[in-house]
Coordinates of C-alpha atoms in Angstrom, one line a residue:
X151 CA -16.8 16.9 8.4
X152 CA -19.0 14.3 9.8
X153 CA -18.7 11.3 12.0
X154 CA -19.5 7.9 10.6
X155 CA -19.7 5.3 13.2
X156 CA -19.0 1.9 12.2
X157 CA -16.9 -1.3 12.3
X158 CA -15.4 -4.5 10.4
X159 CA -18.8 -6.3 11.0
X160 CA -21.1 -3.6 9.5
X161 CA -24.9 -4.2 8.5
X162 CA -26.0 -3.1 5.3
X163 CA -26.6 0.4 6.4
X164 CA -24.0 3.3 8.1
X165 CA -25.6 5.9 10.7
X166 CA -23.9 9.9 10.6
X167 CA -23.5 10.5 14.3
X168 CA -24.0 14.7 13.7
X169 CA -27.4 14.3 11.5
X170 CA -28.3 11.1 12.3
X171 CA -28.6 10.2 8.5
X172 CA -28.0 6.6 6.7
X173 CA -26.0 5.4 4.1
X174 CA -24.4 2.4 2.1
X175 CA -20.5 2.0 4.2
X176 CA -17.8 2.2 2.6
X177 CA -17.1 -0.2 0.0
X178 CA -14.4 -2.9 0.2
X179 CA -11.4 -1.7 -1.0
X180 CA -11.0 0.7 1.7
X181 CA -11.0 -2.7 3.6
X182 CA -8.7 -4.0 1.2
X183 CA -6.4 -1.7 1.3
X184 CA -6.4 -0.7 4.8
X185 CA -2.8 0.1 5.1
X186 CA -1.6 0.5 1.8
X187 CA -1.0 4.3 0.5
X188 CA 1.0 5.5 -2.2
X189 CA 3.6 7.1 -2.4
X190 CA 6.7 8.2 -4.2
X191 CA 10.4 7.3 -3.9
X192 CA 12.2 9.9 -2.8
X193 CA 16.0 8.3 -2.9
X194 CA 17.3 4.5 -3.6
X195 CA 20.8 4.1 -2.2
X196 CA 22.5 0.3 -2.2
X197 CA 23.1 -1.4 0.7
X198 CA 27.1 -2.0 1.3
X199 CA 27.8 -5.3 1.7
X200 CA 24.2 -6.7 0.9
X201 CA 24.3 -6.4 -3.3
X202 CA 21.0 -7.3 -3.5
X203 CA 19.3 -5.2 -1.3
X204 CA 18.1 -1.3 -1.6
X205 CA 16.9 1.1 0.4
X206 CA 14.9 3.7 -0.3
X207 CA 12.4 6.6 1.1
X208 CA 9.5 6.8 0.2
X209 CA 7.0 10.1 1.0
X210 CA 4.3 7.9 1.3
X211 CA 1.4 11.4 2.8
X212 CA 2.1 13.7 0.8
X213 CA 3.9 16.1 2.9
X214 CA 7.0 15.9 1.6
X215 CA 8.7 15.7 4.9
X216 CA 11.0 13.1 4.5
X217 CA 8.7 9.5 4.4
X218 CA 9.4 5.8 5.5
X219 CA 12.2 4.1 4.9
X220 CA 11.4 0.5 2.7
X221 CA 14.2 -2.3 2.1
X222 CA 14.0 -3.8 -0.6
X223 CA 15.1 -6.3 -3.0
X224 CA 13.3 -5.3 -6.2
X225 CA 15.5 -5.2 -9.2
X226 CA 14.2 -2.0 -10.9
X227 CA 13.2 0.7 -9.0
X228 CA 14.5 4.5 -9.0
X229 CA 13.3 7.9 -7.8
X230 CA 10.7 9.6 -8.7
X231 CA 8.7 6.3 -9.2
X232 CA 5.2 6.2 -8.1
X233 CA 4.4 3.4 -6.1
X234 CA 2.1 1.3 -3.6
X235 CA 3.4 0.7 0.2
X236 CA 2.2 -1.3 2.0
X237 CA 2.7 0.1 5.5
X238 CA 2.6 -1.5 9.0
X239 CA -0.1 -3.7 9.3
X240 CA -1.2 -3.6 6.5
X241 CA -2.2 -7.6 4.6
X242 CA -0.3 -8.6 1.8
X243 CA -2.2 -10.1 -0.7
X244 CA -4.4 -6.9 -0.7
X245 CA -8.4 -8.3 0.8
X246 CA -7.1 -11.7 1.8
X247 CA -7.9 -13.4 5.9
X248 CA -4.7 -14.0 7.9
X249 CA -6.9 -16.8 9.9
X250 CA -7.7 -18.2 6.9
X251 CA -4.2 -18.8 4.8
X252 CA -0.8 -19.5 6.1
X253 CA 0.6 -17.8 2.7
X254 CA -0.6 -14.3 5.0
X255 CA 2.7 -12.5 5.6
X256 CA 0.8 -8.8 8.1
X257 CA 3.6 -6.2 7.0
X258 CA 5.9 -5.3 10.4
X259 CA 8.5 -3.1 11.1
X260 CA 11.8 -4.8 11.1
X261 CA 15.7 -4.9 10.3
X262 CA 16.3 -6.1 6.8
X263 CA 20.3 -6.1 5.8
X264 CA 21.1 -4.0 9.0
X265 CA 18.3 -1.1 8.8
X266 CA 15.0 -0.8 9.2
X267 CA 12.4 -1.7 6.9
X268 CA 9.1 0.4 7.7
X269 CA 7.0 -1.4 4.9
X270 CA 6.8 -3.2 1.2
X271 CA 7.4 -2.5 -2.6
X272 CA 4.1 -3.5 -3.1
X273 CA 4.1 -5.6 -6.9
X274 CA 0.7 -6.4 -9.0
X275 CA -0.2 -9.5 -7.2
X276 CA 0.9 -8.7 -3.8
X277 CA -1.9 -6.1 -5.4
X278 CA -4.4 -8.9 -5.7
X279 CA -4.6 -7.3 -9.7
X280 CA -3.6 -9.4 -12.7
X281 CA -1.6 -9.0 -14.9
X282 CA 2.4 -7.1 -13.6
X283 CA 5.1 -9.7 -12.5
X284 CA 5.4 -11.4 -9.8
X285 CA 8.5 -9.6 -7.5
X286 CA 8.1 -6.7 -10.2
X287 CA 7.9 -3.3 -8.3
X288 CA 4.3 -2.1 -9.8
X289 CA 3.9 2.0 -10.7
X290 CA 1.1 3.6 -11.0
X291 CA -0.4 6.4 -12.9
X292 CA 0.5 10.4 -11.7
X293 CA -3.2 10.4 -11.2
X294 CA -3.0 8.3 -8.4
X295 CA -2.3 10.8 -4.8
X296 CA 0.2 10.0 -2.9
X297 CA -0.7 9.3 0.4
X298 CA -4.1 8.3 -1.4
X299 CA -5.3 4.3 -1.5
X300 CA -4.1 2.7 -4.1
X301 CA -7.1 1.9 -7.6
X302 CA -8.3 -1.2 -7.0
X303 CA -7.3 -2.0 -10.1
X304 CA -3.6 -2.5 -11.8
X305 CA -3.6 0.6 -14.2
X306 CA -3.3 0.1 -18.0
X307 CA 0.9 1.5 -19.6
X308 CA 0.5 4.6 -21.0
X309 CA 1.7 4.9 -24.6
X310 CA 3.9 7.7 -25.4

């Protein structure tokens, strides 16, 4: 493992702190999707007295040790779905600048319907993808690793 020194205002090259080699910085999509993760929905339950809200437990690390709680009003979500989760401090929509756009949301842990929610389930527009409906949780294929970053563009539906 090599340590690399870089910052948000990187120029053309970054320097490896171990060997001194210079190379190109990570692509911009890694910053665009900072605090986003592919997740596997472990459970979905309706919130009592809140007919439009569901409490989901989502594994966002791939370790299988519990996951995060996300409260959503998405009509269609099911156990086993692989989805993208905007976690605490994620900028929604992905890649937007909160200082320049008043419609930008920075995700915070908050209580929704009396339950602590630790993120947001993402639709295509939230991820900056073309296609896909606003408000419809975007599924991603099994090839997307749980805990890893989302794909840079909307995956095409698999034909069976």
